[in-house]
mmCIF file of C-alpha atoms in Angstrom:
data_model
loop_
_atom_site.group_PDB
_atom_site.id
_atom_site.type_symbol
_atom_site.label_atom_id
_atom_site.label_comp_id
_atom_site.label_asym_id
_atom_site.label_seq_id
_atom_site.Cartn_x
_atom_site.Cartn_y
_atom_site.Cartn_z
ATOM 1 C CA MET Z 1 -12.456 -0.640 0.516
ATOM 2 C CA TYR Z 2 -12.160 0.406 4.171
ATOM 3 C CA ARG Z 3 -14.043 -2.702 5.338
ATOM 4 C CA VAL Z 4 -12.053 -4.946 3.012
ATOM 5 C CA THR Z 5 -8.792 -3.530 4.336
ATOM 6 C CA LEU Z 6 -9.850 -4.065 7.935
ATOM 7 C CA ARG Z 7 -10.780 -7.666 7.189
ATOM 8 C CA LEU Z 8 -7.400 -8.244 5.578
ATOM 9 C CA VAL Z 9 -5.538 -6.763 8.528
ATOM 10 C CA ALA Z 10 -7.505 -9.073 10.821
ATOM 11 C CA ALA Z 11 -6.747 -12.005 8.536
ATOM 12 C CA LEU Z 12 -3.042 -11.236 8.734
ATOM 13 C CA MET Z 13 -3.160 -11.349 12.519
ATOM 14 C CA ILE Z 14 -4.683 -14.832 12.608
ATOM 15 C CA ALA Z 15 -2.904 -16.257 9.551
ATOM 16 C CA PRO Z 16 -0.042 -17.916 11.508
ATOM 17 C CA ALA Z 17 -2.503 -19.737 13.751
ATOM 18 C CA LEU Z 18 -4.554 -20.910 10.783
ATOM 19 C CA ALA Z 19 -1.447 -22.115 8.985
ATOM 20 C CA ALA Z 20 -0.326 -24.072 12.033
ATOM 21 C CA SER Z 21 -3.779 -25.608 12.388
ATOM 22 C CA ALA Z 22 -3.867 -26.607 8.720
ATOM 23 C CA ALA Z 23 -0.433 -28.188 8.988
ATOM 24 C CA ALA Z 24 -1.514 -30.174 12.029
ATOM 25 C CA MET Z 25 -4.587 -31.495 10.187
ATOM 26 C CA SER Z 26 -2.651 -32.597 7.091
ATOM 27 C CA PRO Z 27 -2.326 -36.375 6.829
ATOM 28 C CA PRO Z 28 1.236 -37.616 7.322
ATOM 29 C CA ALA Z 29 3.080 -38.657 4.180
ATOM 30 C CA ALA Z 30 6.343 -40.440 3.697
ATOM 31 C CA ALA Z 31 8.997 -37.938 2.676
ATOM 32 C CA ARG Z 32 10.858 -38.668 -0.532
ATOM 33 C CA PRO Z 33 14.112 -37.060 -1.663
ATOM 34 C CA GLY Z 34 13.290 -33.760 -3.336
ATOM 35 C CA ASP Z 35 9.783 -33.499 -1.854
ATOM 36 C CA PHE Z 36 8.508 -30.098 -0.759
ATOM 37 C CA MET Z 37 7.416 -30.556 2.837
ATOM 38 C CA SER Z 38 6.376 -26.958 3.554
ATOM 39 C CA VAL Z 39 5.624 -23.614 1.935
ATOM 40 C CA THR Z 40 9.050 -22.511 3.143
ATOM 41 C CA ASP Z 41 10.635 -25.300 1.096
ATOM 42 C CA VAL Z 42 8.847 -24.049 -2.011
ATOM 43 C CA GLN Z 43 9.801 -20.431 -1.375
ATOM 44 C CA LYS Z 44 13.441 -21.369 -0.861
ATOM 45 C CA PHE Z 45 13.362 -23.294 -4.147
ATOM 46 C CA MET Z 46 11.888 -20.242 -5.892
ATOM 47 C CA TYR Z 47 14.468 -17.861 -4.492
ATOM 48 C CA GLU Z 48 17.360 -20.110 -5.528
ATOM 49 C CA TYR Z 49 15.885 -20.987 -8.925
ATOM 50 C CA ARG Z 50 17.802 -18.343 -10.891
ATOM 51 C CA GLN Z 51 21.130 -19.711 -9.689
ATOM 52 C CA LYS Z 52 20.121 -23.371 -9.905
ATOM 53 C CA PRO Z 53 17.256 -23.748 -12.400
ATOM 54 C CA SER Z 54 15.470 -27.051 -11.899
ATOM 55 C CA LEU Z 55 12.655 -27.013 -14.403
ATOM 56 C CA ALA Z 56 11.674 -30.587 -13.618
ATOM 57 C CA ARG Z 57 10.749 -29.621 -10.032
ATOM 58 C CA VAL Z 58 8.420 -26.743 -10.929
ATOM 59 C CA PRO Z 59 5.255 -28.877 -11.356
ATOM 60 C CA ALA Z 60 5.935 -30.547 -8.002
ATOM 61 C CA ALA Z 61 6.363 -27.125 -6.382
ATOM 62 C CA VAL Z 62 2.986 -25.935 -7.708
ATOM 63 C CA LYS Z 63 1.269 -29.145 -6.632
ATOM 64 C CA ALA Z 64 2.803 -28.756 -3.170
ATOM 65 C CA LEU Z 65 1.437 -25.211 -2.856
ATOM 66 C CA SER Z 66 -1.979 -26.538 -3.851
ATOM 67 C CA ARG Z 67 -1.700 -29.345 -1.304
ATOM 68 C CA PHE Z 68 -0.818 -26.866 1.449
ATOM 69 C CA GLY Z 69 -3.834 -24.686 0.554
ATOM 70 C CA THR Z 70 -1.590 -21.731 -0.252
ATOM 71 C CA LEU Z 71 -3.163 -20.891 -3.613
ATOM 72 C CA LYS Z 72 -6.731 -20.423 -2.388
ATOM 73 C CA ASP Z 73 -6.140 -16.732 -1.645
ATOM 74 C CA PRO Z 74 -5.598 -14.827 -4.928
ATOM 75 C CA GLU Z 75 -4.452 -11.679 -3.140
ATOM 76 C CA GLY Z 76 -1.696 -13.548 -1.317
ATOM 77 C CA SER Z 77 -0.566 -15.741 -4.221
ATOM 78 C CA GLY Z 78 0.847 -13.181 -6.632
ATOM 79 C CA ILE Z 79 4.427 -14.288 -6.047
ATOM 80 C CA TYR Z 80 3.544 -17.821 -7.184
ATOM 81 C CA VAL Z 81 1.564 -16.668 -10.223
ATOM 82 C CA GLY Z 82 4.528 -14.569 -11.314
ATOM 83 C CA PHE Z 83 7.012 -17.380 -10.780
ATOM 84 C CA ILE Z 84 4.985 -19.893 -12.809
ATOM 85 C CA ALA Z 85 4.426 -17.271 -15.516
ATOM 86 C CA GLY Z 86 8.154 -16.598 -15.701
ATOM 87 C CA VAL Z 87 8.989 -20.286 -16.005
ATOM 88 C CA ILE Z 88 6.444 -20.769 -18.805
ATOM 89 C CA GLY Z 89 7.474 -17.616 -20.651
ATOM 90 C CA THR Z 90 11.195 -18.355 -20.647
ATOM 91 C CA ASN Z 91 10.811 -22.004 -21.618
ATOM 92 C CA PRO Z 92 8.492 -21.798 -24.643
ATOM 93 C CA ARG Z 93 9.438 -25.192 -26.069
ATOM 94 C CA LYS Z 94 8.904 -26.950 -22.751
ATOM 95 C CA ALA Z 95 5.887 -24.935 -21.592
ATOM 96 C CA GLU Z 96 3.327 -27.488 -22.713
ATOM 97 C CA ASP Z 97 5.115 -30.268 -20.849
ATOM 98 C CA ILE Z 98 5.370 -28.124 -17.686
ATOM 99 C CA ILE Z 99 1.648 -27.343 -17.733
ATOM 100 C CA ASN Z 100 0.731 -30.943 -18.505
ATOM 101 C CA LYS Z 101 2.730 -32.187 -15.508
ATOM 102 C CA THR Z 102 1.319 -29.475 -13.224
ATOM 103 C CA LEU Z 103 -2.253 -30.589 -13.900
ATOM 104 C CA PRO Z 104 -4.565 -31.669 -12.479
ATOM 105 C CA LEU Z 105 -5.120 -28.972 -9.883
ATOM 106 C CA THR Z 106 -8.128 -28.620 -7.604
ATOM 107 C CA PRO Z 107 -10.965 -26.463 -8.985
ATOM 108 C CA GLN Z 108 -10.133 -23.789 -6.394
ATOM 109 C CA ASP Z 109 -6.519 -23.555 -7.590
ATOM 110 C CA GLN Z 110 -6.932 -23.760 -11.357
ATOM 111 C CA TRP Z 111 -7.060 -19.974 -11.563
ATOM 112 C CA VAL Z 112 -3.329 -19.817 -10.777
ATOM 113 C CA LEU Z 113 -2.362 -21.710 -13.905
ATOM 114 C CA VAL Z 114 -4.842 -19.826 -16.107
ATOM 115 C CA ARG Z 115 -3.456 -16.479 -14.984
ATOM 116 C CA ALA Z 116 0.161 -17.640 -15.143
ATOM 117 C CA ILE Z 117 -0.276 -18.702 -18.772
ATOM 118 C CA ALA Z 118 -1.934 -15.374 -19.640
ATOM 119 C CA TYR Z 119 0.805 -13.423 -17.834
ATOM 120 C CA SER Z 120 3.683 -15.538 -19.155
ATOM 121 C CA GLY Z 121 4.556 -13.600 -22.286
ATOM 122 C CA HIS Z 122 4.787 -16.943 -24.113
ATOM 123 C CA PRO Z 123 4.653 -16.291 -27.894
ATOM 124 C CA ASP Z 124 1.612 -18.589 -28.185
ATOM 125 C CA TRP Z 125 0.048 -18.175 -24.760
ATOM 126 C CA LYS Z 126 -3.436 -18.124 -26.276
ATOM 127 C CA GLY Z 127 -2.811 -21.458 -27.978
ATOM 128 C CA LEU Z 128 -1.587 -22.926 -24.691
ATOM 129 C CA LEU Z 129 -4.615 -21.651 -22.812
ATOM 130 C CA GLN Z 130 -7.027 -22.979 -25.422
ATOM 131 C CA LYS Z 131 -5.292 -26.356 -25.365
ATOM 132 C CA PHE Z 132 -5.664 -26.763 -21.599
ATOM 133 C CA ILE Z 133 -9.067 -25.125 -20.962
ATOM 134 C CA GLU Z 134 -10.787 -28.503 -20.905
ATOM 135 C CA ARG Z 135 -8.528 -29.609 -18.050
ATOM 136 C CA MET Z 136 -9.335 -26.466 -16.053
ATOM 137 C CA PRO Z 137 -13.139 -26.315 -16.429
ATOM 138 C CA ALA Z 138 -13.694 -24.485 -13.143
ATOM 139 C CA ARG Z 139 -11.925 -21.429 -14.610
ATOM 140 C CA ALA Z 140 -13.203 -21.618 -18.187
ATOM 141 C CA VAL Z 141 -14.915 -18.220 -17.913
ATOM 142 C CA MET Z 142 -11.711 -16.650 -16.626
ATOM 143 C CA ALA Z 143 -9.696 -18.243 -19.438
ATOM 144 C CA HIS Z 144 -12.111 -16.979 -22.094
ATOM 145 C CA GLU Z 145 -11.899 -13.443 -20.696
ATOM 146 C CA TYR Z 146 -8.141 -13.464 -21.228
ATOM 147 C CA LEU Z 147 -8.513 -15.002 -24.684
ATOM 148 C CA SER Z 148 -11.101 -12.413 -25.737
ATOM 149 C CA GLY Z 149 -9.109 -9.489 -24.375
ATOM 150 C CA ALA Z 150 -11.709 -8.640 -21.734
ATOM 151 C CA GLN Z 151 -8.935 -9.059 -19.163
ATOM 152 C CA PRO Z 152 -5.458 -7.668 -19.928
ATOM 153 C CA THR Z 153 -2.258 -9.659 -19.793
ATOM 154 C CA LEU Z 154 0.516 -8.487 -17.480
ATOM 155 C CA ASP Z 155 2.347 -6.765 -20.341
ATOM 156 C CA GLU Z 156 -0.846 -4.994 -21.427
ATOM 157 C CA MET Z 157 -1.755 -3.695 -17.979
ATOM 158 C CA ALA Z 158 -1.021 -0.012 -17.443
ATOM 159 C CA LEU Z 159 0.556 1.187 -14.233
ATOM 160 C CA ASP Z 160 -2.035 3.868 -13.563
ATOM 161 C CA ASP Z 161 -5.288 5.434 -14.711
ATOM 162 C CA PRO Z 162 -5.110 8.444 -17.043
ATOM 163 C CA ASP Z 163 -4.362 11.686 -15.206
ATOM 164 C CA LYS Z 164 -7.383 13.372 -13.658
ATOM 165 C CA SER Z 165 -8.041 17.058 -13.324
ATOM 166 C CA PHE Z 166 -8.501 18.642 -9.920
ATOM 167 C CA PHE Z 167 -12.300 18.713 -10.341
ATOM 168 C CA GLN Z 168 -12.387 15.069 -11.448
ATOM 169 C CA LYS Z 169 -10.539 14.098 -8.270
ATOM 170 C CA ILE Z 170 -12.993 15.986 -6.098
ATOM 171 C CA GLY Z 171 -15.956 14.594 -8.023
ATOM 172 C CA GLY Z 172 -14.824 11.087 -7.181
ATOM 173 C CA TYR Z 173 -15.822 11.681 -3.579
ATOM 174 C CA PHE Z 174 -19.419 12.475 -4.498
ATOM 175 C CA LYS Z 175 -20.191 9.779 -7.037
ATOM 176 C CA LYS Z 176 -18.767 6.436 -7.997
ATOM 177 C CA PRO Z 177 -16.527 6.773 -11.072
ATOM 178 C CA PRO Z 178 -17.275 4.571 -14.091
ATOM 179 C CA PRO Z 179 -15.326 1.321 -14.139
ATOM 180 C CA GLY Z 180 -12.048 1.576 -16.013
ATOM 181 C CA LYS Z 181 -9.540 -0.908 -17.310
ATOM 182 C CA PRO Z 182 -7.563 -2.839 -14.673
ATOM 183 C CA THR Z 183 -4.324 -1.133 -13.673
ATOM 184 C CA ILE Z 184 -1.459 -2.086 -11.394
ATOM 185 C CA VAL Z 185 -2.229 0.713 -8.951
ATOM 186 C CA HIS Z 186 -5.678 -0.813 -8.331
ATOM 187 C CA ASN Z 187 -4.324 -4.376 -8.262
ATOM 188 C CA PRO Z 188 -1.349 -4.060 -5.916
ATOM 189 C CA GLU Z 189 -0.868 -7.833 -5.677
ATOM 190 C CA LEU Z 190 0.746 -7.440 -9.112
ATOM 191 C CA LEU Z 191 3.845 -6.109 -7.364
ATOM 192 C CA ASP Z 192 4.283 -9.630 -6.025
ATOM 193 C CA VAL Z 193 3.581 -11.048 -9.496
ATOM 194 C CA LEU Z 194 6.444 -8.969 -10.883
ATOM 195 C CA TRP Z 195 8.804 -10.156 -8.148
ATOM 196 C CA GLY Z 196 7.802 -13.755 -8.790
ATOM 197 C CA TYR Z 197 8.535 -13.318 -12.493
ATOM 198 C CA TYR Z 198 11.962 -11.934 -11.603
ATOM 199 C CA PHE Z 199 12.746 -14.866 -9.302
ATOM 200 C CA ALA Z 200 12.010 -17.257 -12.171
ATOM 201 C CA THR Z 201 13.927 -15.347 -14.824
ATOM 202 C CA GLY Z 202 16.321 -12.761 -13.392
ATOM 203 C CA SER Z 203 15.209 -10.542 -16.279
ATOM 204 C CA TYR Z 204 15.103 -6.776 -16.548
ATOM 205 C CA LYS Z 205 11.452 -6.561 -17.578
ATOM 206 C CA PRO Z 206 9.736 -7.057 -14.200
ATOM 207 C CA ILE Z 207 12.351 -4.957 -12.398
ATOM 208 C CA LEU Z 208 11.839 -2.067 -14.813
ATOM 209 C CA ARG Z 209 8.104 -2.130 -14.093
ATOM 210 C CA ILE Z 210 8.764 -2.107 -10.345
ATOM 211 C CA ILE Z 211 11.172 0.801 -10.842
ATOM 212 C CA ALA Z 212 8.395 2.659 -12.674
ATOM 213 C CA MET Z 213 6.348 2.597 -9.445
ATOM 214 C CA LEU Z 214 9.007 4.482 -7.475
ATOM 215 C CA PRO Z 215 7.609 8.004 -8.068
ATOM 216 C CA TRP Z 216 4.505 6.896 -6.175
ATOM 217 C CA SER Z 217 6.659 6.782 -3.044
ATOM 218 C CA LYS Z 218 6.620 10.596 -3.278
ATOM 219 C CA ASP Z 219 2.895 10.861 -4.016
ATOM 220 C CA ARG Z 220 0.999 13.116 -1.651
ATOM 221 C CA ASP Z 221 -2.527 12.738 -3.016
ATOM 222 C CA SER Z 222 -3.166 8.984 -2.842
ATOM 223 C CA VAL Z 223 -2.533 6.681 0.094
ATOM 224 C CA GLU Z 224 -2.938 3.790 -2.356
ATOM 225 C CA LYS Z 225 -0.097 5.026 -4.573
ATOM 226 C CA LEU Z 226 2.103 6.149 -1.706
ATOM 227 C CA THR Z 227 1.883 2.801 0.051
ATOM 228 C CA LEU Z 228 2.423 0.761 -3.110
ATOM 229 C CA GLY Z 229 5.311 2.984 -4.197
ATOM 230 C CA SER Z 230 6.832 2.734 -0.732
ATOM 231 C CA THR Z 231 6.597 -1.051 -0.821
ATOM 232 C CA ALA Z 232 8.216 -1.145 -4.274
ATOM 233 C CA LYS Z 233 11.013 1.073 -2.981
ATOM 234 C CA TYR Z 234 11.488 -1.001 0.158
ATOM 235 C CA THR Z 235 11.565 -4.384 -1.588
ATOM 236 C CA LEU Z 236 13.975 -3.149 -4.272
ATOM 237 C CA ALA Z 237 16.369 -1.839 -1.630
ATOM 238 C CA ASN Z 238 16.049 -4.983 0.483
ATOM 239 C CA TYR Z 239 16.922 -7.358 -2.336
ATOM 240 C CA ALA Z 240 19.561 -5.106 -3.904
ATOM 241 C CA ALA Z 241 21.355 -4.856 -0.551
ATOM 242 C CA ARG Z 242 21.831 -8.637 -0.634
ATOM 243 C CA GLU Z 243 22.089 -9.346 -4.357
ATOM 244 C CA PRO Z 244 25.017 -7.732 -6.217
ATOM 245 C CA ASP Z 245 23.514 -8.677 -9.592
ATOM 246 C CA LEU Z 246 20.291 -6.833 -8.843
ATOM 247 C CA LEU Z 247 22.188 -3.822 -7.499
ATOM 248 C CA ASP Z 248 24.229 -3.696 -10.718
ATOM 249 C CA MET Z 249 21.002 -3.915 -12.700
ATOM 250 C CA LEU Z 250 19.581 -0.910 -10.845
ATOM 251 C CA LYS Z 251 22.775 1.089 -11.366
ATOM 252 C CA ARG Z 252 22.863 0.366 -15.100
ATOM 253 C CA SER Z 253 19.255 1.419 -15.544
ATOM 254 C CA ALA Z 254 19.441 4.618 -13.474
ATOM 255 C CA GLU Z 255 20.728 6.931 -16.200
ATOM 256 C CA GLN Z 256 18.013 5.857 -18.638
ATOM 257 C CA GLN Z 257 15.158 6.631 -16.249
ATOM 258 C CA PRO Z 258 12.793 9.614 -16.574
ATOM 259 C CA LYS Z 259 13.447 12.633 -14.380
ATOM 260 C CA ASN Z 260 10.727 11.683 -11.913
ATOM 261 C CA VAL Z 261 12.155 8.166 -11.484
ATOM 262 C CA GLU Z 262 15.942 8.600 -11.447
ATOM 263 C CA PRO Z 263 16.338 10.455 -8.111
ATOM 264 C CA VAL Z 264 14.118 7.957 -6.283
ATOM 265 C CA LEU Z 265 15.997 5.038 -7.829
ATOM 266 C CA ARG Z 266 19.276 6.573 -6.670
ATOM 267 C CA GLU Z 267 17.830 6.689 -3.147
ATOM 268 C CA VAL Z 268 17.152 2.951 -3.454
ATOM 269 C CA ILE Z 269 20.688 2.317 -4.722
ATOM 270 C CA HIS Z 270 22.212 4.353 -1.896
ATOM 271 C CA ALA Z 271 20.111 2.560 0.727
ATOM 272 C CA ALA Z 272 21.209 -0.788 -0.720
ATOM 273 C CA GLU Z 273 24.889 0.161 -0.902
ATOM 274 C CA THR Z 274 24.935 1.463 2.665
ATOM 275 C CA VAL Z 275 22.590 -1.274 3.925
ATOM 276 C CA ASN Z 276 20.355 1.457 5.322
ATOM 277 C CA VAL Z 277 17.048 -0.108 4.357
ATOM 278 C CA ALA Z 278 15.637 0.526 7.829
ATOM 279 C CA GLY Z 279 16.240 4.253 7.398
ATOM 280 C CA LEU Z 280 14.461 4.214 4.061
ATOM 281 C CA HIS Z 281 11.548 2.419 5.677
ATOM 282 C CA ARG Z 282 11.282 5.020 8.446
ATOM 283 C CA GLU Z 283 11.141 7.821 5.876
ATOM 284 C CA GLN Z 284 8.371 6.130 3.917
ATOM 285 C CA THR Z 285 6.365 5.357 7.039
ATOM 286 C CA ALA Z 286 6.632 9.005 8.053
ATOM 287 C CA ALA Z 287 5.365 10.036 4.613
ATOM 288 C CA VAL Z 288 2.304 7.820 4.941
ATOM 289 C CA GLU Z 289 1.655 9.167 8.437
ATOM 290 C CA LYS Z 290 1.886 12.722 7.141
ATOM 291 C CA LEU Z 291 -0.547 12.010 4.321
ATOM 292 C CA LYS Z 292 -2.913 10.460 6.840
ATOM 293 C CA ARG Z 293 -2.585 13.445 9.138
ATOM 294 C CA GLU Z 294 -2.699 16.311 6.651
ATOM 295 C CA GLY Z 295 -4.626 14.781 3.771
ATOM 296 C CA PRO Z 296 -3.969 14.914 0.028
ATOM 297 C CA GLU Z 297 -2.193 17.952 -1.416
ATOM 298 C CA TYR Z 298 -5.015 18.756 -3.806
ATOM 299 C CA LYS Z 299 -7.445 19.069 -0.913
ATOM 300 C CA LYS Z 300 -5.449 22.026 0.339
ATOM 301 C CA GLU Z 301 -6.780 23.949 -2.641
ATOM 302 C CA LEU Z 302 -10.227 23.831 -1.074
ATOM 303 C CA SER Z 303 -11.381 26.529 1.301
ATOM 304 C CA THR Z 304 -12.579 24.029 3.908
ATOM 305 C CA TRP Z 305 -12.072 20.331 4.600
ATOM 306 C CA GLY Z 306 -15.797 19.905 5.022
ATOM 307 C CA GLN Z 307 -16.400 20.403 1.322
ATOM 308 C CA VAL Z 308 -14.946 16.982 0.613
ATOM 309 C CA GLY Z 309 -15.324 15.001 3.790
ATOM 310 C CA VAL Z 310 -12.804 12.819 5.559
ATOM 311 C CA GLY Z 311 -14.038 9.336 4.664
ATOM 312 C CA ALA Z 312 -10.983 8.521 2.596
ATOM 313 C CA ILE Z 313 -8.632 9.428 5.433
ATOM 314 C CA ALA Z 314 -9.790 6.391 7.399
ATOM 315 C CA VAL Z 315 -8.213 4.228 4.714
ATOM 316 C CA GLY Z 316 -4.970 6.105 5.315
ATOM 317 C CA CYS Z 317 -5.007 5.152 8.993
ATOM 318 C CA VAL Z 318 -5.190 1.473 8.105
ATOM 319 C CA ALA Z 319 -2.596 1.722 5.333
ATOM 320 C CA ALA Z 320 -0.145 3.584 7.550
ATOM 321 C CA ALA Z 321 -0.469 0.994 10.295
ATOM 322 C CA ALA Z 322 -0.042 -1.788 7.763
ATOM 323 C CA LEU Z 323 3.095 -0.241 6.297
ATOM 324 C CA GLY Z 324 4.514 -0.027 9.795
ATOM 325 C CA GLN Z 325 4.170 -3.790 10.154
ATOM 326 C CA ILE Z 326 7.044 -4.308 7.728
ATOM 327 C CA GLU Z 327 9.399 -3.274 10.515
ATOM 328 C CA VAL Z 328 8.471 -6.275 12.635
ATOM 329 C CA GLY Z 329 8.432 -8.719 9.747
ATOM 330 C CA ILE Z 330 4.669 -9.005 9.276
ATOM 331 C CA PRO Z 331 3.464 -8.992 5.654
ATOM 332 C CA CYS Z 332 2.208 -5.575 4.656
ATOM 333 C CA VAL Z 333 -1.231 -4.638 3.382
ATOM 334 C CA ILE Z 334 -1.139 -2.368 0.363
ATOM 335 C CA GLY Z 335 -4.141 -0.796 -1.279
ATOM 336 C CA GLY Z 336 -6.548 -3.300 0.218
ATOM 337 C CA SER Z 337 -4.606 -6.475 -0.515
ATOM 338 C CA VAL Z 338 -1.910 -8.571 1.050
ATOM 339 C CA SER Z 339 1.559 -8.331 -0.456
ATOM 340 C CA SER Z 340 3.445 -10.843 1.609
ATOM 341 C CA GLY Z 341 5.196 -12.857 -1.058
ATOM 342 C CA ALA Z 342 8.080 -10.588 -1.970
ATOM 343 C CA LEU Z 343 8.837 -9.755 1.651
ATOM 344 C CA SER Z 344 8.552 -13.276 3.018
ATOM 345 C CA LEU Z 345 10.609 -14.757 0.210
ATOM 346 C CA TRP Z 346 13.481 -12.445 1.091
ATOM 347 C CA GLU Z 347 13.687 -14.184 4.447
ATOM 348 C CA LYS Z 348 14.350 -17.544 2.781
ATOM 349 C CA GLN Z 349 17.775 -16.509 1.501
ATOM 350 C CA LYS Z 350 18.984 -16.361 5.104
ATOM 351 C CA ASP Z 351 18.134 -19.998 5.830
#
C-alpha cells in the first residue's frame, strides 16, 4: 500500500502535464453546438444536471470522457461512474435507450458502464447487464461477477469491516488477514461514486452514506479512516456552503443521526453556514498529523512501540501530506487512491 500510495502521489504531480500533452495530440475536430470539447465541459454539465436535466446529452458526455482518455483510470473515475449510475437508476424506463446510445465504448472503458449499471439501483439492473454483456465483451468477467453476487452492488457494500478486538488489530501487523468482502473504507474512490450519484439525482441516499463516514474524521486508530472521513467532512462542508438545498438537507437529517454522527454533522453545518471550510480543513489536517506523529490510540496500550513496529506510520506520512494538498487545490489521495472528482467538480460551479 505504501508503494502504491507513493506512485499515486507522483502520478498526481505529473497529471497536468500528461493531460496537456494528450490534448495537444488529439486530432482537431469541427465543433458542433452542444459538443463537449473538454473534461471541464463534461464536469460543468454534470454539476448543473440537477437544475437542468438533459438526459439526451448523457451518452455524448460519456463518449467524450472516453475520447479524452479520462475513464482509463478506475481510481480517478468514481465521480463519472456514480453520475452514470444515478442517471440510469432514476430513469428506469429510458435506461436501455441511454445505454444503447452510450455504446460502443473502447474495451478499456467498458468497465465504467458495467459498474454503473450494477451500482445504479435500477429495479432490473441484472436484466440490463445481461442484455448488454455481448456489447461489452472486454468486461464480461466483471459483469458476471456482479450478476453472480461475487462483487457487491453499491447498495450492498458495507461502510466498514466488522469491529476487531485489540488483539486482532495487533495481529494484523504480524500476518496478512484473510480477504474480506469489499467495503467502502477499503475502496475510498466510492466517496466520489456517491458524489457523482448525488450530482445526477440530488437524492438523499448518497448524501446519507457520506454522512455515515463522518465519525471516521474523529478516528485515532486508522489513517485510512481518518483521511477518508476528513475528506467526506470537507466535501460536504464545501458543497453545503454554496448550495442552500444541500445545506437544508443536512439540517433536516441531523436530528435523526446516531450519537456518534450528529455532533460531527453539526460541525459540517456550522462550517458551511459560516463559510469557514478552511478552518475545518486545518483541524482535520492537524488530526492526521497528530495520528502520524503519535500513532494509533490502541498502540498506547502496549508497553513499547517496538512490539508492533512502525511500518504503518509511513503510510500516515504520505496520507497527511496528501490531505494537505487540498488547501492548494490539488486532488487529494485517500487510502491509496485518488479522489479528485468531487473536489474538482466543485470548482466548475464558479465558471
